PDB file of C-alpha atoms in Angstrom:
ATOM      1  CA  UNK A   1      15.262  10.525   3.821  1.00 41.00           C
ATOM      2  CA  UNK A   2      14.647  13.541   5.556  1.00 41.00           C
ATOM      3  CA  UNK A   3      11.485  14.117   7.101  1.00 49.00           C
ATOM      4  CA  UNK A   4      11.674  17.832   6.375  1.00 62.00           C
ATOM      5  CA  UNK A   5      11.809  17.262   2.541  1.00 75.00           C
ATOM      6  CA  UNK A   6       8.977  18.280   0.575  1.00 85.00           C
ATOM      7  CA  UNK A   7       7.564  16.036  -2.017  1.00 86.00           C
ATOM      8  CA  UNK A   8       8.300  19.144  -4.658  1.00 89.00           C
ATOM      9  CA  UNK A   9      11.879  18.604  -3.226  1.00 89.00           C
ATOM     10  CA  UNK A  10      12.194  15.064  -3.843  1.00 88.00           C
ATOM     11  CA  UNK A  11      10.653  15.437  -7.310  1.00 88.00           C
ATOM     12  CA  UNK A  12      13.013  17.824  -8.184  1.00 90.00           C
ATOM     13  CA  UNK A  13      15.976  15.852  -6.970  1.00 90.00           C
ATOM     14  CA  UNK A  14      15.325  12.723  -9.422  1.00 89.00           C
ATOM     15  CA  UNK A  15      13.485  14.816 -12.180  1.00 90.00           C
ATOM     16  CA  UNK A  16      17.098  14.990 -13.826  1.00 93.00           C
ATOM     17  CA  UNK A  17      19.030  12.606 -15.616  1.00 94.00           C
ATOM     18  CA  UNK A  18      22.508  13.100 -15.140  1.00 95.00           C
ATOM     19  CA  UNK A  19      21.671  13.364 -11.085  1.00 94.00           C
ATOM     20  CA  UNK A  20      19.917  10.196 -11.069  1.00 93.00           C
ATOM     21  CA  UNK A  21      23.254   8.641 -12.926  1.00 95.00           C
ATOM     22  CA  UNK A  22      25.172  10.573  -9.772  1.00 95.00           C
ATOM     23  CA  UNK A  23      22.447   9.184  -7.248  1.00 95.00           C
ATOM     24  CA  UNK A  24      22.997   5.830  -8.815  1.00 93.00           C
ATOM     25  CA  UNK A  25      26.703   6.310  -8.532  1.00 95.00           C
ATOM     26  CA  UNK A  26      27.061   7.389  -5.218  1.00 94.00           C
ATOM     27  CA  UNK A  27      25.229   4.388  -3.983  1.00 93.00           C
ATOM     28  CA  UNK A  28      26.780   1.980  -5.592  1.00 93.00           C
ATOM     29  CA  UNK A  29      30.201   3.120  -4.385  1.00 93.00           C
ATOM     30  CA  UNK A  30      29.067   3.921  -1.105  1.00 92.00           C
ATOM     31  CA  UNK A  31      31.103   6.375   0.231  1.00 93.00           C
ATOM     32  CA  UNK A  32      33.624   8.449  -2.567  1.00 93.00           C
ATOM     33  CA  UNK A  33      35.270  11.283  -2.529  1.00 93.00           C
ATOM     34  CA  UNK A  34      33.691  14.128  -4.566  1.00 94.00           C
ATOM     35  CA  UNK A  35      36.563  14.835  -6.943  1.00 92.00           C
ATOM     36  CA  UNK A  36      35.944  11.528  -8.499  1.00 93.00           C
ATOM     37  CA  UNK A  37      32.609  12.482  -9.487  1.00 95.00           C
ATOM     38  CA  UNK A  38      34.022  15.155 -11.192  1.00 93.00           C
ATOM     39  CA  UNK A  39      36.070  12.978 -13.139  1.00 92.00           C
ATOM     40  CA  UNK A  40      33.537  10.329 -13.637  1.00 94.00           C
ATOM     41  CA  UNK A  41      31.069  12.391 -14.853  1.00 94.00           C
ATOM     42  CA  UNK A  42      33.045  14.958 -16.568  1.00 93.00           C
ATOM     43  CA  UNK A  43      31.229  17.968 -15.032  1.00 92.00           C
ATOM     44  CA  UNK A  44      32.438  21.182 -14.298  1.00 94.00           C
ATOM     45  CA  UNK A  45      32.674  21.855 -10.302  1.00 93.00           C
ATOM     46  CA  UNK A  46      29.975  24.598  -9.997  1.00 95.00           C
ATOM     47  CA  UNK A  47      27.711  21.768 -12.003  1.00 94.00           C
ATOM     48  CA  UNK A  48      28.153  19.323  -9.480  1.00 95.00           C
ATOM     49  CA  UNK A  49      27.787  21.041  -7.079  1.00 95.00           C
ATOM     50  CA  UNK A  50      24.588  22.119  -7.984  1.00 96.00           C
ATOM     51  CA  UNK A  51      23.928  18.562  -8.654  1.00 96.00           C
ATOM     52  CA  UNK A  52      25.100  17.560  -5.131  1.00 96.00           C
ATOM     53  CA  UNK A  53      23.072  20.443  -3.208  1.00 96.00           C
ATOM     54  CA  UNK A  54      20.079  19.136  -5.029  1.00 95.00           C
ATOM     55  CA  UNK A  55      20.235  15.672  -4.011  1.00 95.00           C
ATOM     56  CA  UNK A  56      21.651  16.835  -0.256  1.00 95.00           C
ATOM     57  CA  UNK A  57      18.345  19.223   0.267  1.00 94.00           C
ATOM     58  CA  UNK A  58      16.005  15.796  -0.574  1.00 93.00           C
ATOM     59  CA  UNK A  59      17.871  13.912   1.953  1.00 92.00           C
ATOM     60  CA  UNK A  60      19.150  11.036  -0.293  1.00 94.00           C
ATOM     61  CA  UNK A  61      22.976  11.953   0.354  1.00 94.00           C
ATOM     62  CA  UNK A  62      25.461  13.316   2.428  1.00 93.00           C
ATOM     63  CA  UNK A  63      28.091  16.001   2.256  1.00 94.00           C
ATOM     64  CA  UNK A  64      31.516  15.576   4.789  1.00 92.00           C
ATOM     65  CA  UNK A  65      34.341  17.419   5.085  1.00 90.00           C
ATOM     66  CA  UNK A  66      37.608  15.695   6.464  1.00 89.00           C
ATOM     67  CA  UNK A  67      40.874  16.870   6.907  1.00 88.00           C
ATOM     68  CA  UNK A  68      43.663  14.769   5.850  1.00 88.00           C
ATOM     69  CA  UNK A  69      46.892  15.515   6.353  1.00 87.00           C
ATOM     70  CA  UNK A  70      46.420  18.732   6.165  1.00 89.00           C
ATOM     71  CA  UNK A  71      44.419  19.578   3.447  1.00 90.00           C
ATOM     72  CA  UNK A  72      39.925  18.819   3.133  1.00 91.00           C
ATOM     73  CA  UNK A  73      38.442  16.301   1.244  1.00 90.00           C
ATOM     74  CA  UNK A  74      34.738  16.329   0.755  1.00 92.00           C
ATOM     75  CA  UNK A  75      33.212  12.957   0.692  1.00 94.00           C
ATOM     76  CA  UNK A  76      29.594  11.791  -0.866  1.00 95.00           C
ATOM     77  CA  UNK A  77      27.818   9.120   0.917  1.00 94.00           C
ATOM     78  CA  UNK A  78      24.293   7.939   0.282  1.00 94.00           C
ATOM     79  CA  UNK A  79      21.562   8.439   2.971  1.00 93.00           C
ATOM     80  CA  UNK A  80      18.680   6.926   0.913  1.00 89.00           C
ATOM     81  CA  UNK A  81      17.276   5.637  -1.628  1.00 83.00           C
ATOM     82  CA  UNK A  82      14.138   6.305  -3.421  1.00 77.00           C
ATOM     83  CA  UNK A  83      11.764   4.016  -5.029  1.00 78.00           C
ATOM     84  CA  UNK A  84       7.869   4.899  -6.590  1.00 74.00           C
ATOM     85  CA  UNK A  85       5.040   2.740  -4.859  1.00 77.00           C
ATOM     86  CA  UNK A  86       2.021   3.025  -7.160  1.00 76.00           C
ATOM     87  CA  UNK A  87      -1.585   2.276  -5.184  1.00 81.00           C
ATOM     88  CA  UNK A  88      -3.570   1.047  -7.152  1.00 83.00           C
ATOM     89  CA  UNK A  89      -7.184   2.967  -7.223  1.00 83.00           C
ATOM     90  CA  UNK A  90     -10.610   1.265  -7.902  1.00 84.00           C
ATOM     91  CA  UNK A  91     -10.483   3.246 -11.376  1.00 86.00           C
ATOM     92  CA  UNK A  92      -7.380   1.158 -12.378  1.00 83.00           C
ATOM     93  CA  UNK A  93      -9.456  -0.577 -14.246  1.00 80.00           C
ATOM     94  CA  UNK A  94     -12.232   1.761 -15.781  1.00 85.00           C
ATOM     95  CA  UNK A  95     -11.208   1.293 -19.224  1.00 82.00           C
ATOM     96  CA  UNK A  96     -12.955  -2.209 -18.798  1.00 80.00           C
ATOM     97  CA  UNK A  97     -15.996  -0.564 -18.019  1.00 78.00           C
ATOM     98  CA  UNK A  98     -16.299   2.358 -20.526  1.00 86.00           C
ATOM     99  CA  UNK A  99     -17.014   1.758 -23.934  1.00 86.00           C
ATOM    100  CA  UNK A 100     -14.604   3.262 -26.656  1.00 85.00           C
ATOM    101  CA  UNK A 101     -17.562   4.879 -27.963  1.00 87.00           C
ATOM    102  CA  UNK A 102     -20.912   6.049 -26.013  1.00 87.00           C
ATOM    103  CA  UNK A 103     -24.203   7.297 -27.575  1.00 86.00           C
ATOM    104  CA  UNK A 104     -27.009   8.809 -25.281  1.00 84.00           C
ATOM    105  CA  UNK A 105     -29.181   5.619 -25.348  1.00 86.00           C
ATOM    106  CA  UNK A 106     -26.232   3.886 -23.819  1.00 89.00           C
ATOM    107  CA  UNK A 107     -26.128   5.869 -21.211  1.00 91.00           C
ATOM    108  CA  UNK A 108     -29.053   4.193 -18.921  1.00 91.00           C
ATOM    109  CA  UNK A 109     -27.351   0.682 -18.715  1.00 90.00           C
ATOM    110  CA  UNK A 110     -24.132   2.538 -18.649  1.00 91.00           C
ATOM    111  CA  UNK A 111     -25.142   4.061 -15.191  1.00 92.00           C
ATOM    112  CA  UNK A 112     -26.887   0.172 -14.165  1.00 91.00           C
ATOM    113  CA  UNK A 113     -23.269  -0.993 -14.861  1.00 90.00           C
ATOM    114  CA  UNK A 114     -21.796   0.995 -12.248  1.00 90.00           C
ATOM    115  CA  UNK A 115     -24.245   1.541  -9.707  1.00 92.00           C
ATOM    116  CA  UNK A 116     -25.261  -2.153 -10.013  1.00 90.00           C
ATOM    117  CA  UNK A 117     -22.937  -4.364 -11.595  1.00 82.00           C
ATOM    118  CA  UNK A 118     -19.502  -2.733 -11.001  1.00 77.00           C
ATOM    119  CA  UNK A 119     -17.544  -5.073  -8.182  1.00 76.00           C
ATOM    120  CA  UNK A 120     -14.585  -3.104  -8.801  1.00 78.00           C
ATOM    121  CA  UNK A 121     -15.723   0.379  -8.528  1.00 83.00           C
ATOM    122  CA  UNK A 122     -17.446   0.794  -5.238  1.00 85.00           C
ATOM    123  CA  UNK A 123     -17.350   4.451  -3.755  1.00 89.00           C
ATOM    124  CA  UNK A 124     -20.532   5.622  -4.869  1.00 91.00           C
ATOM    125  CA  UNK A 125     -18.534   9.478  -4.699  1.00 92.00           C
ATOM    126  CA  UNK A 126     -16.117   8.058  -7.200  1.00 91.00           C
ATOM    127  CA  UNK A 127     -19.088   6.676  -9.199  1.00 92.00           C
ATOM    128  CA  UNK A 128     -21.041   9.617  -8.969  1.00 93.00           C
ATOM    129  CA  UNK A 129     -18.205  11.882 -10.683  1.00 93.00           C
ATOM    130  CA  UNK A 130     -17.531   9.488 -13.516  1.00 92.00           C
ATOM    131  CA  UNK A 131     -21.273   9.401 -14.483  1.00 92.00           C
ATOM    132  CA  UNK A 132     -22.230  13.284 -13.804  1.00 91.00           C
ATOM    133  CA  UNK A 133     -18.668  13.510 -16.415  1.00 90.00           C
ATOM    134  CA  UNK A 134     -20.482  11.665 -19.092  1.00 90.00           C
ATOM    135  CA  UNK A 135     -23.903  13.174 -18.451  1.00 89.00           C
ATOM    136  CA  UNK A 136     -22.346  16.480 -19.028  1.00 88.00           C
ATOM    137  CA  UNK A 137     -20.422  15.315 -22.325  1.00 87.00           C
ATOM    138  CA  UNK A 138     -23.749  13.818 -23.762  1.00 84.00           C
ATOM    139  CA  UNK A 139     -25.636  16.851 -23.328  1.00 79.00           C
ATOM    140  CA  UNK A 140     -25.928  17.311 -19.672  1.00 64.00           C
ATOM    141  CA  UNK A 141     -27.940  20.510 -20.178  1.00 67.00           C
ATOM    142  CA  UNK A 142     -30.805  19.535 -22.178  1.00 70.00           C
ATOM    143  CA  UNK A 143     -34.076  18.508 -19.527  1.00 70.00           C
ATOM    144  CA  UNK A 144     -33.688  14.987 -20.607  1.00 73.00           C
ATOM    145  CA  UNK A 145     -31.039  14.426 -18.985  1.00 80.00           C
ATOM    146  CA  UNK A 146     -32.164  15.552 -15.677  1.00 90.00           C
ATOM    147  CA  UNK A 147     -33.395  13.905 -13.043  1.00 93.00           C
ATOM    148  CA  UNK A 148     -37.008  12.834 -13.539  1.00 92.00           C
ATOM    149  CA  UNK A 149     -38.322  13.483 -10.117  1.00 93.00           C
ATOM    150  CA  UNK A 150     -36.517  16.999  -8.925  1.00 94.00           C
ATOM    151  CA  UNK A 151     -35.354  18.082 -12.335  1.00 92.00           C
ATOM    152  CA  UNK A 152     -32.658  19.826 -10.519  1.00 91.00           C
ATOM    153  CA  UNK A 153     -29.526  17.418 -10.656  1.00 92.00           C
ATOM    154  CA  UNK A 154     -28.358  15.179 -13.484  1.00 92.00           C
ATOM    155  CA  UNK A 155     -30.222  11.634 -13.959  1.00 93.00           C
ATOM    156  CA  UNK A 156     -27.580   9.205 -13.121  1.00 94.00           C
ATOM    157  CA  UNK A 157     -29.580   6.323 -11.740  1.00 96.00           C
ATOM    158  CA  UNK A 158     -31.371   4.179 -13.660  1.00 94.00           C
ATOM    159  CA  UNK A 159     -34.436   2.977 -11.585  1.00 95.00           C
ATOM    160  CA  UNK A 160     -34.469  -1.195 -12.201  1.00 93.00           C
ATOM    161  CA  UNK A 161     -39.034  -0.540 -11.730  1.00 94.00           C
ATOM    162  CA  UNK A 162     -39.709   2.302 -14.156  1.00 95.00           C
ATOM    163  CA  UNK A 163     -36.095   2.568 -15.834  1.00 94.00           C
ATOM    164  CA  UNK A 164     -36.260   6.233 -15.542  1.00 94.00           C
ATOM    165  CA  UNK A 165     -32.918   8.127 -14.833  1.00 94.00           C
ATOM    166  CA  UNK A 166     -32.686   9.756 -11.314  1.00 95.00           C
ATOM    167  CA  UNK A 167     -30.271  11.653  -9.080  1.00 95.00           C
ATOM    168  CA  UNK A 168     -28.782  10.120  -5.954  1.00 95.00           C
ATOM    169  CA  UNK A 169     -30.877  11.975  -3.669  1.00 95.00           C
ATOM    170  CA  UNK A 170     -34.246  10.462  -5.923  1.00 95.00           C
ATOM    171  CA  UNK A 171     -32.832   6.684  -5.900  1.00 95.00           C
ATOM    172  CA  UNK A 172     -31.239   4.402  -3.776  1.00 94.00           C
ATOM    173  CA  UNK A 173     -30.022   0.851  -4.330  1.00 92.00           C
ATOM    174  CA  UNK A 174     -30.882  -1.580  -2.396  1.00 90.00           C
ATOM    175  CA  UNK A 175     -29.617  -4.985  -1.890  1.00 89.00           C
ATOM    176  CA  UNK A 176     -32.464  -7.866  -1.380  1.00 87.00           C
ATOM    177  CA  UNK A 177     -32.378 -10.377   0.423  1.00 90.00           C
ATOM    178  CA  UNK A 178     -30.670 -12.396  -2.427  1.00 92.00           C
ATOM    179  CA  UNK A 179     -27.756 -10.060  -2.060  1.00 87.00           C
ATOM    180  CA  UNK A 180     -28.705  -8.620  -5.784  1.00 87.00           C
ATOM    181  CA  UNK A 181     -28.885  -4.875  -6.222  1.00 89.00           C
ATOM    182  CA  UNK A 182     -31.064  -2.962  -7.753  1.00 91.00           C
ATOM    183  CA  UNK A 183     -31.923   0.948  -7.881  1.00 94.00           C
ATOM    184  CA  UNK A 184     -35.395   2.285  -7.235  1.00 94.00           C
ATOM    185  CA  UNK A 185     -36.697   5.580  -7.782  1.00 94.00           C
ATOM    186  CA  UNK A 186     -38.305   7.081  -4.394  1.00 94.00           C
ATOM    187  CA  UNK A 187     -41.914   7.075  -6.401  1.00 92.00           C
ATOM    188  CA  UNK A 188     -41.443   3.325  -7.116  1.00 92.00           C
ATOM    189  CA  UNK A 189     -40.359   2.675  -3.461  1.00 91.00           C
ATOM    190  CA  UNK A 190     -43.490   4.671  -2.583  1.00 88.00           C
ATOM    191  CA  UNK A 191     -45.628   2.769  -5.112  1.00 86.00           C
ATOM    192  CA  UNK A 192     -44.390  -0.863  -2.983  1.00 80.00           C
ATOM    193  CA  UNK A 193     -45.139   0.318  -0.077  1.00 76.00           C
ATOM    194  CA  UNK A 194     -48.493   1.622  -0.449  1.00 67.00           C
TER     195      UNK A 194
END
């Protein structure tokens, strides 16, 4: 395919039926001569055409004009083929972590879950959006639901000590030395320490 193609290009080339069934065509015959497309697919020439220029500009075939015996043939070849690769995301899965139905006294061992018992989901930015999402949808502007230490960002940690929700800047989890996780609130770190 051609380098130059844009991604709105290519997206535009297969977005159509009938030029897929010419894509699918072309390749399979290899290397035909345009008039039989025509025929085959029972398409008027400017509509071809269009078809053709479509799938030419995406790089996945190729126009050439030949003389023989005096008089031009132009002949459709394939230059690629396309195929969709799907990569998977950590949220491929989130379904199996979201309940069909959340309440706002779910919502503390909802954010445990993921901060804490989530293998699947680990990008704490990733984690962070889901949460704040659901904060917001459960009332993310009443005081309750803000952090209990700032009061200036949405409580989305649950602290494993005083099980008080927190931002991310007023917890952290930490891993002990059993490799278990657990979040602490900066006051409750302070508390152990002093």
């Amino acid at each position: 395919m051609k380098s130059e193609a844009s991604i709105e290009t290519i997206l535009k080339a297969i977005s159509n039926k009938i030029r897929l069934e010419i894509l699918d065509y072309i390749i399979e015959e290899k290397f035909l001569i345009k008039n039989n497309l025509i025929t085959h697919f029972k398409l008027q020439r400017a509509g071809l055409d269009f078809h053709l220029a479509t799938l030419e500009e995406a790089g996945f075939i190729g126009l050439l004009e030949i003389k023989i015996k005096g008089r031009k043939y132009v002949f459709v070849y394939p230059k690629a083929t396309w195929k969709i690769n799907l990569d998977l995301l950590e949220t491929k899965r989130l379904q199996d972590f979201l309940p069909s139905e959340l309440i706002e006294n779910d919502f503390p061992n909802l954010t445990e879950r993921f901060w804490i018992g989530s293998s699947e989901i680990k990008n704490p930015h990733t984690i962070k959006k889901i949460l704040e999402s659901l904060a917001i949808k459960l009332g993310g502007h009443s005081s309750d639901n803000f952090c209990q230490r700032c009061k200036n960002a949405l409580g989305i940690m649950k602290c494993s000590k005083c099980l008080k929700l927190y931002c991310t800047e007023c917890a952290k989890i930490i891993i002990r030395s059993d490799k278990a996780k657990i979040t602490f609130c900066y006051d409750c770190i302070s508390d152990q320490f002093s």
